[in-house]
GROMACS .gro file of C-alpha atoms in nm:
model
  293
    1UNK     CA    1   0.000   0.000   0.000
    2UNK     CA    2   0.125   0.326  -0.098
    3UNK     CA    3   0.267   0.487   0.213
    4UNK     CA    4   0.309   0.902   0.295
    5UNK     CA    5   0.611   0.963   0.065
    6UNK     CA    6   0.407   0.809  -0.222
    7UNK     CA    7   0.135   0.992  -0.165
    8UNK     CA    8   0.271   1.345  -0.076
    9UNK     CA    9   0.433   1.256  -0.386
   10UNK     CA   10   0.095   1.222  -0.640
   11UNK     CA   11   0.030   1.546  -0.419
   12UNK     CA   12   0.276   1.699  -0.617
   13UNK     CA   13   0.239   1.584  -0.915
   14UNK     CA   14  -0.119   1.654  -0.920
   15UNK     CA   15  -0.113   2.035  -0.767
   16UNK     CA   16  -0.002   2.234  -1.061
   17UNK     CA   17  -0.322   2.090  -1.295
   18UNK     CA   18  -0.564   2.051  -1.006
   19UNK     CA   19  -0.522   2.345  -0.783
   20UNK     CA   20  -0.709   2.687  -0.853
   21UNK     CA   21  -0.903   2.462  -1.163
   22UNK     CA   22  -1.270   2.440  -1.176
   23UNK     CA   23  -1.380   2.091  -1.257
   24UNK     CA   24  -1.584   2.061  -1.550
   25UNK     CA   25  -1.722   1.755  -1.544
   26UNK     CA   26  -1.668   1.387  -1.344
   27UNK     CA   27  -1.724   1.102  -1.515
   28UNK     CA   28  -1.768   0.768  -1.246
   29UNK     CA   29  -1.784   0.450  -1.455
   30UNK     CA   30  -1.820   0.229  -1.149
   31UNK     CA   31  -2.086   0.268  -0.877
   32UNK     CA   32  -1.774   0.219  -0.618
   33UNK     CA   33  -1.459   0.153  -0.548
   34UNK     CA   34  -1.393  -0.010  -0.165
   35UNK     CA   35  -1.697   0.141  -0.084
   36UNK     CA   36  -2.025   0.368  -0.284
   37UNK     CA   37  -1.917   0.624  -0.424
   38UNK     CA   38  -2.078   0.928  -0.150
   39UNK     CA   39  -2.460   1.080  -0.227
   40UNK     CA   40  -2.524   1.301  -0.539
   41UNK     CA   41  -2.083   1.296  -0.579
   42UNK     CA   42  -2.075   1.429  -0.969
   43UNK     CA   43  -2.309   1.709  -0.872
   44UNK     CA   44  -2.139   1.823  -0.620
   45UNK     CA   45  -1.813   1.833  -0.786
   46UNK     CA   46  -1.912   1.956  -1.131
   47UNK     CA   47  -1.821   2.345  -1.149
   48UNK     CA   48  -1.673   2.369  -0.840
   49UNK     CA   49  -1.309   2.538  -0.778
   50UNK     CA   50  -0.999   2.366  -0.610
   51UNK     CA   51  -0.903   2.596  -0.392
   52UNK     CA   52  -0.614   2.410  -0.253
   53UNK     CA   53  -0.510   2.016  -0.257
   54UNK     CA   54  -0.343   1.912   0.030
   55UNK     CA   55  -0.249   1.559   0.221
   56UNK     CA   56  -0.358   1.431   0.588
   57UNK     CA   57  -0.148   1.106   0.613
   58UNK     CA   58  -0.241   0.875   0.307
   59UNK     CA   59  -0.527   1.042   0.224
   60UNK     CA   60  -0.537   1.383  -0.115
   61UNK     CA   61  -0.784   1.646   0.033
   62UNK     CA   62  -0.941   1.881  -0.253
   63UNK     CA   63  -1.072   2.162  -0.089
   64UNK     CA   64  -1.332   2.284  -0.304
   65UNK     CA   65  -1.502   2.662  -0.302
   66UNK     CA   66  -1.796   2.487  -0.160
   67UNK     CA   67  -1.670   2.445   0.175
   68UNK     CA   68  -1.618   2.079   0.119
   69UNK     CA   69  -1.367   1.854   0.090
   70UNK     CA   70  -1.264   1.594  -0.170
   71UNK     CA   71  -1.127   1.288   0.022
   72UNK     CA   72  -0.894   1.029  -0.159
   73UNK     CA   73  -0.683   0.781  -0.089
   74UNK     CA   74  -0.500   0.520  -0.322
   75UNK     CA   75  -0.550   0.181  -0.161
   76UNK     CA   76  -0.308  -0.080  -0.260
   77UNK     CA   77  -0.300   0.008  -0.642
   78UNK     CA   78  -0.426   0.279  -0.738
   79UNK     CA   79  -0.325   0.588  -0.921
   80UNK     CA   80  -0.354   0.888  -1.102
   81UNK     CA   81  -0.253   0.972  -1.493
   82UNK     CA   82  -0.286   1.339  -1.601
   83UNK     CA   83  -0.369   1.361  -1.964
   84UNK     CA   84  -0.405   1.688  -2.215
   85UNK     CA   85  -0.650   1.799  -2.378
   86UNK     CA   86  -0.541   1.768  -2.673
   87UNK     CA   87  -0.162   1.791  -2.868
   88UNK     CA   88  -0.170   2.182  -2.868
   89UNK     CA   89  -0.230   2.261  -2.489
   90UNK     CA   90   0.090   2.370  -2.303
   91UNK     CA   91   0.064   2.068  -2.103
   92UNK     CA   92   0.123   1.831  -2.385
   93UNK     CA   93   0.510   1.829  -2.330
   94UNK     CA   94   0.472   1.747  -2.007
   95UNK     CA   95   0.159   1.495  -1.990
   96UNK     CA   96   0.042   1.205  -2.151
   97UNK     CA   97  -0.163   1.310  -2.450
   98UNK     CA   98  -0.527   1.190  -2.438
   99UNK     CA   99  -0.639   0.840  -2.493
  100UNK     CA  100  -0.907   0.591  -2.489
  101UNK     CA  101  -0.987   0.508  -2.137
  102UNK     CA  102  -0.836   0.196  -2.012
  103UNK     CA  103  -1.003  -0.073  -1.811
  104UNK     CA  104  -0.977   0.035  -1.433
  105UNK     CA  105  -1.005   0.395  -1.511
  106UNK     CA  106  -1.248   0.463  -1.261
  107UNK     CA  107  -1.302   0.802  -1.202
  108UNK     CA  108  -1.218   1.094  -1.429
  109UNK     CA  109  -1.228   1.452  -1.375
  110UNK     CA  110  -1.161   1.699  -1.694
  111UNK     CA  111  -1.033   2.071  -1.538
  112UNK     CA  112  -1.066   2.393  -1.658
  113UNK     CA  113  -0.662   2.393  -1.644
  114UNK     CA  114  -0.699   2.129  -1.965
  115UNK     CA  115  -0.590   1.894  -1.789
  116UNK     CA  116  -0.767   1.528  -1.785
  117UNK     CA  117  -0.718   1.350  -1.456
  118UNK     CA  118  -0.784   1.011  -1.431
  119UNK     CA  119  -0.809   0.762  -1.089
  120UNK     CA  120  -0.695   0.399  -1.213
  121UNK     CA  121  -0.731   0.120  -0.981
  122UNK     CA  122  -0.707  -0.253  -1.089
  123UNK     CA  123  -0.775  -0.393  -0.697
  124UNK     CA  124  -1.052  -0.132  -0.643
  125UNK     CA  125  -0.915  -0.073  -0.256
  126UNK     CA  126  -0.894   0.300  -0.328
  127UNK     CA  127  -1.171   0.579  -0.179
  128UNK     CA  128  -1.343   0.910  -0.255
  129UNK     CA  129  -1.560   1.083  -0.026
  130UNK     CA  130  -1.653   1.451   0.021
  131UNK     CA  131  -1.664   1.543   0.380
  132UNK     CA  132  -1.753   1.912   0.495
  133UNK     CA  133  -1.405   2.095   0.584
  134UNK     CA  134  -1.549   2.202   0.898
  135UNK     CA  135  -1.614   1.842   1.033
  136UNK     CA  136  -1.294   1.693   0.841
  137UNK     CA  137  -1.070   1.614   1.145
  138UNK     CA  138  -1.377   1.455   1.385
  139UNK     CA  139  -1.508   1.256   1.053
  140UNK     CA  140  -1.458   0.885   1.069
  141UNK     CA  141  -1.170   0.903   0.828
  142UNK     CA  142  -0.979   1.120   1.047
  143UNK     CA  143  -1.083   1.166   1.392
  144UNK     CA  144  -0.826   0.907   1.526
  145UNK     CA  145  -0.535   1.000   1.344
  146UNK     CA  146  -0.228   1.064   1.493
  147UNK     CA  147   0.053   1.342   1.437
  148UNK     CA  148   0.179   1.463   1.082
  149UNK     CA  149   0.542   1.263   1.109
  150UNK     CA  150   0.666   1.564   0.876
  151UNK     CA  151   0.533   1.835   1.075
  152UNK     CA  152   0.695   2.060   1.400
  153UNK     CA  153   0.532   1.823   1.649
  154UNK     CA  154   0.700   1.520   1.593
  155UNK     CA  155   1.083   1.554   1.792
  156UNK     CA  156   1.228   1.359   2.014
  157UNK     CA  157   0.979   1.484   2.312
  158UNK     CA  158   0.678   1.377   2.165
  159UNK     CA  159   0.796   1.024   2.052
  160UNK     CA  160   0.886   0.939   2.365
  161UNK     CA  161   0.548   1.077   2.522
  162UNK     CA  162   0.407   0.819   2.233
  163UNK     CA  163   0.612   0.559   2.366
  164UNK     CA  164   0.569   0.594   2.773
  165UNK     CA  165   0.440   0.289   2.935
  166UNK     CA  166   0.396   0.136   2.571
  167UNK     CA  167   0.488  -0.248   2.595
  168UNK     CA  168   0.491  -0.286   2.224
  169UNK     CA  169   0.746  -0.299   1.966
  170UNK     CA  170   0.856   0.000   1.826
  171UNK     CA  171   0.767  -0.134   1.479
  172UNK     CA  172   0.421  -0.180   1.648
  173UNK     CA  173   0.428   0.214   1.769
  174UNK     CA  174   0.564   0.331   1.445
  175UNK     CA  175   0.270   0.150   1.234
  176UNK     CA  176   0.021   0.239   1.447
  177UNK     CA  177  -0.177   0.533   1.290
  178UNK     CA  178  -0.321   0.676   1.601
  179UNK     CA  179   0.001   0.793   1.709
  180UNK     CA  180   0.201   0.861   1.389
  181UNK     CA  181   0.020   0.852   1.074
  182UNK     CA  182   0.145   0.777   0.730
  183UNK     CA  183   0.438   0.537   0.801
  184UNK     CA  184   0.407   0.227   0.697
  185UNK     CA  185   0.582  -0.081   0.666
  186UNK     CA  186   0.920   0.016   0.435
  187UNK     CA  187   0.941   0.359   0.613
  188UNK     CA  188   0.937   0.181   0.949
  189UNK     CA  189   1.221  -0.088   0.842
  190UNK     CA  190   1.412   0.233   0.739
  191UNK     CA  191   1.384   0.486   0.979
  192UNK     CA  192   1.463   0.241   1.274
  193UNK     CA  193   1.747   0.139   1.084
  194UNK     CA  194   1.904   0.467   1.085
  195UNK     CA  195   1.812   0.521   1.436
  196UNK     CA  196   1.982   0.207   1.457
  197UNK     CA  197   1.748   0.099   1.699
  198UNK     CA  198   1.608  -0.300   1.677
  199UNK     CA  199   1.235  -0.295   1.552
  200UNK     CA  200   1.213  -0.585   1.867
  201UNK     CA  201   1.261  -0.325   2.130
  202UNK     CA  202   1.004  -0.212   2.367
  203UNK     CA  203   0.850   0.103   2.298
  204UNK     CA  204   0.841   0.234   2.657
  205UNK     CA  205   1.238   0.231   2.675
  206UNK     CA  206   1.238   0.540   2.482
  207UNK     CA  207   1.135   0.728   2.774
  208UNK     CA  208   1.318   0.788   3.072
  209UNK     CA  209   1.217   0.705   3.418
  210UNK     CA  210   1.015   1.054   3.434
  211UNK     CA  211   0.863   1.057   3.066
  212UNK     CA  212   1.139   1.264   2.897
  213UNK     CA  213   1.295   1.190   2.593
  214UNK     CA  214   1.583   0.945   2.574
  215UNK     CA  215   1.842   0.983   2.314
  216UNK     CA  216   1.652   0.682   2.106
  217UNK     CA  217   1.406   0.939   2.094
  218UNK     CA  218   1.535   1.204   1.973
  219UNK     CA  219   1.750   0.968   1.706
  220UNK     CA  220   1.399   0.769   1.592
  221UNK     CA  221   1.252   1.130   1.529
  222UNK     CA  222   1.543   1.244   1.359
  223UNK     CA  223   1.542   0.897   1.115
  224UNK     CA  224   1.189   0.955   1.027
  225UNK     CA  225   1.186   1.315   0.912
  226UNK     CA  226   1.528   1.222   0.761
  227UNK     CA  227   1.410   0.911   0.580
  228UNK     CA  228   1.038   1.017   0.485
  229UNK     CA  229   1.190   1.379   0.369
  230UNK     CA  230   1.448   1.165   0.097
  231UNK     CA  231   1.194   0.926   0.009
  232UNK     CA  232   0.983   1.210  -0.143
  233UNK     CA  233   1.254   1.395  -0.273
  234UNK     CA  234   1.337   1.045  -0.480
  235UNK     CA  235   0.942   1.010  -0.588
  236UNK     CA  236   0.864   0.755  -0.374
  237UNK     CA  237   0.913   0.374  -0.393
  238UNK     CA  238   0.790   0.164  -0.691
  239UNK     CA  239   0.775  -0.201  -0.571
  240UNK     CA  240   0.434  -0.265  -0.767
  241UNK     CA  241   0.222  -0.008  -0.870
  242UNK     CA  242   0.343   0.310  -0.757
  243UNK     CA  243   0.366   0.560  -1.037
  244UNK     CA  244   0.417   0.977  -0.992
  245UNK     CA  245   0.147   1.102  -1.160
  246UNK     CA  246   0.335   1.182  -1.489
  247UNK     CA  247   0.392   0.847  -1.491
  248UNK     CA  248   0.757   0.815  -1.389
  249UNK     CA  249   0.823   0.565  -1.104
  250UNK     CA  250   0.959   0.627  -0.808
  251UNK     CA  251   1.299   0.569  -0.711
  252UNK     CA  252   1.366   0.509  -0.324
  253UNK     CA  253   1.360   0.133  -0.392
  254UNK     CA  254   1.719   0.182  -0.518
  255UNK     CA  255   1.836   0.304  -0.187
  256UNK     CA  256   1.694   0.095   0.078
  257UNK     CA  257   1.898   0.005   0.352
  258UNK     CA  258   1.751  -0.293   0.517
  259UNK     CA  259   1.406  -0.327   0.366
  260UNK     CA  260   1.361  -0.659   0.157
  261UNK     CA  261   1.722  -0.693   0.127
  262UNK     CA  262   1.696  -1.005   0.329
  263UNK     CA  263   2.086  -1.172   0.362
  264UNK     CA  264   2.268  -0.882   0.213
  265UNK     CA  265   2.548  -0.714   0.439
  266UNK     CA  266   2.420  -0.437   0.631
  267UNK     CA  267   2.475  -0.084   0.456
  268UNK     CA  268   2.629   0.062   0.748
  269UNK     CA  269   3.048   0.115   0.755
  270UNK     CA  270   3.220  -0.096   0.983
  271UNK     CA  271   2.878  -0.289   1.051
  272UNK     CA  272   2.997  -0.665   0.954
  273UNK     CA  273   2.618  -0.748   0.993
  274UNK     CA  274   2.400  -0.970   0.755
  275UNK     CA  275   2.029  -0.812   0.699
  276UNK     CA  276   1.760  -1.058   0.886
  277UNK     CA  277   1.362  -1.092   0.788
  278UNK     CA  278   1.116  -1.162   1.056
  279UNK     CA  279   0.747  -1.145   1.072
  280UNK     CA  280   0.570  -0.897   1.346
  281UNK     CA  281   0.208  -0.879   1.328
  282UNK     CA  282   0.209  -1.041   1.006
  283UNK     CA  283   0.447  -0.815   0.837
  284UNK     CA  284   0.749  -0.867   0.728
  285UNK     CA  285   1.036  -0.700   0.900
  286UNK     CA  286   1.409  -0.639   0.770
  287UNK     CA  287   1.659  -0.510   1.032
  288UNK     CA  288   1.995  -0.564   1.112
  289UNK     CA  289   2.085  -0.768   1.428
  290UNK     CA  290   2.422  -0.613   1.483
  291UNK     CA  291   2.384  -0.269   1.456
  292UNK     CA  292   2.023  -0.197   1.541
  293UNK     CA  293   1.970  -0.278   1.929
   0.00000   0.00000   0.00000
């Protein structure tokens, strides 16, 4: 499933077509995707203005001029393809040109911009909703969410108020999304990696006797700015389907540390260890035993 750096990274891709456009029309070719499709949905996006699109965790928010919002969020496969409108428009050296619509092209939303934007998704585990912007954060989608991992609040301080009296894992803390949301699996292998902290390792030892921050603490929160802030910069990883929405993959794959490089000497200099693969929660974790403790 994509994780934040995948989607902060269609974020991207997608603002410069999407944002300050007025959709012109939708076009929904399925009644749903993992679930209905939300009452009276084309009519309540057709002429309306993006005002801004922005990104809580995994999910693209539209906000639109009508005081609502345009939830979406990938699932395990989907994606978006920006096409133009046709060979002339200055997007055409930049975006696909327009084509027949392909099977899982579910959703598609033409844009005042001239841009075509199209929501593929062969597994059908992606989402739209519209939720008023006033009731977005206590909505079900959101009201249990924990902390931006990119923004000011997460240091060293906070984790370890996350992890007080927490006899979990820290893989277990870090995938939790009430307390951090947006990491997932690969980001977690990764960012404990650097902290060189074991993903075995009880939570609650990242706080000291009095509920301060240990140095663990202040190294995980450094690793996961550090990692999530180069993943983005890189696209993203492409394992499966991941694609940047002009298409391009991503490219953080190529410099993974630990994750599913399973018997391959650990990355780190002067670290003779040999990466290991376990299974927590039925995921699969890659760590090194020697320098991660």
């Amino acid at each position: 499933m994509p994780e934040l750096p995948e989607v902060e990274t269609v974020r991207r891709g997608l603002q410069p077509v999407m944002e300050g456009a007025v959709i012109e029309t939708v076009t929904v070719r399925r009644p749903d995707l993992r679930k209905p499709f939300p009452p009276r949905f084309r009519q309540r996006l057709t002429g309306r203005r993006i005002v801004s699109l922005g990104r809580r965790a995994k999910y693209l928010l539209a906000d639109l001029d009508s005081g609502e919002v345009l939830v979406m969020h990938l699932g395990m496969s989907g994606s978006f393809r920006i096409e133009a409108d046709d060979d002339t428009s200055p997007l055409a050296a930049t975006y696909y040109r327009r084509a027949p619509l392909k099977a899982h092209d579910h959703v598609v939303f033409d844009l005042s911009s001239g841009a075509r934007v199209i929501f593929n998704d062969p597994r059908r585990f992606g989402l739209m909703d519209i939720v008023q912007r006033d009731g977005l954060e206590t909505s079900p989608l959101f009201a249990r969410l924990g902390i931006e991992p990119l923004g000011n609040a997460l240091d060293g301080a906070h984790v370890a108020a996350l992890a007080e009296g927490r006899v979990v894992s820290l893989k277990a803390l870090l995938l939790d999304q009430t307390k951090i949301a947006g990491i997932g699996n690969i980001y977690a292998c990764e960012a404990l990696w650097r902290a060189r902290l074991s993903p075995m390792r009880l939570a609650e030892s990242l706080a000291t006797a009095r509920g301060g921050a240990t140095v663990r603490a202040n190294r995980l929160a450094d690793s996961i700015r550090a990692v999530l802030e180069e993943a983005i910069a890189a696209g993203g990883s492409s394992l499966r389907d991941h694609r940047q929405a002009d298409g391009e993959l991503g490219m953080f794959q190529h410099h993974f540390a630990v994750y599913d490089r399973e018997g391959e000497p650990c990355q780190r200099p002067n670290c003779r260890g040999i990466v290991r693969r376990t299974v927590q929660s039925g995921r699969s974790t890659f760590y090194c035993p020697v320098c991660q403790k």
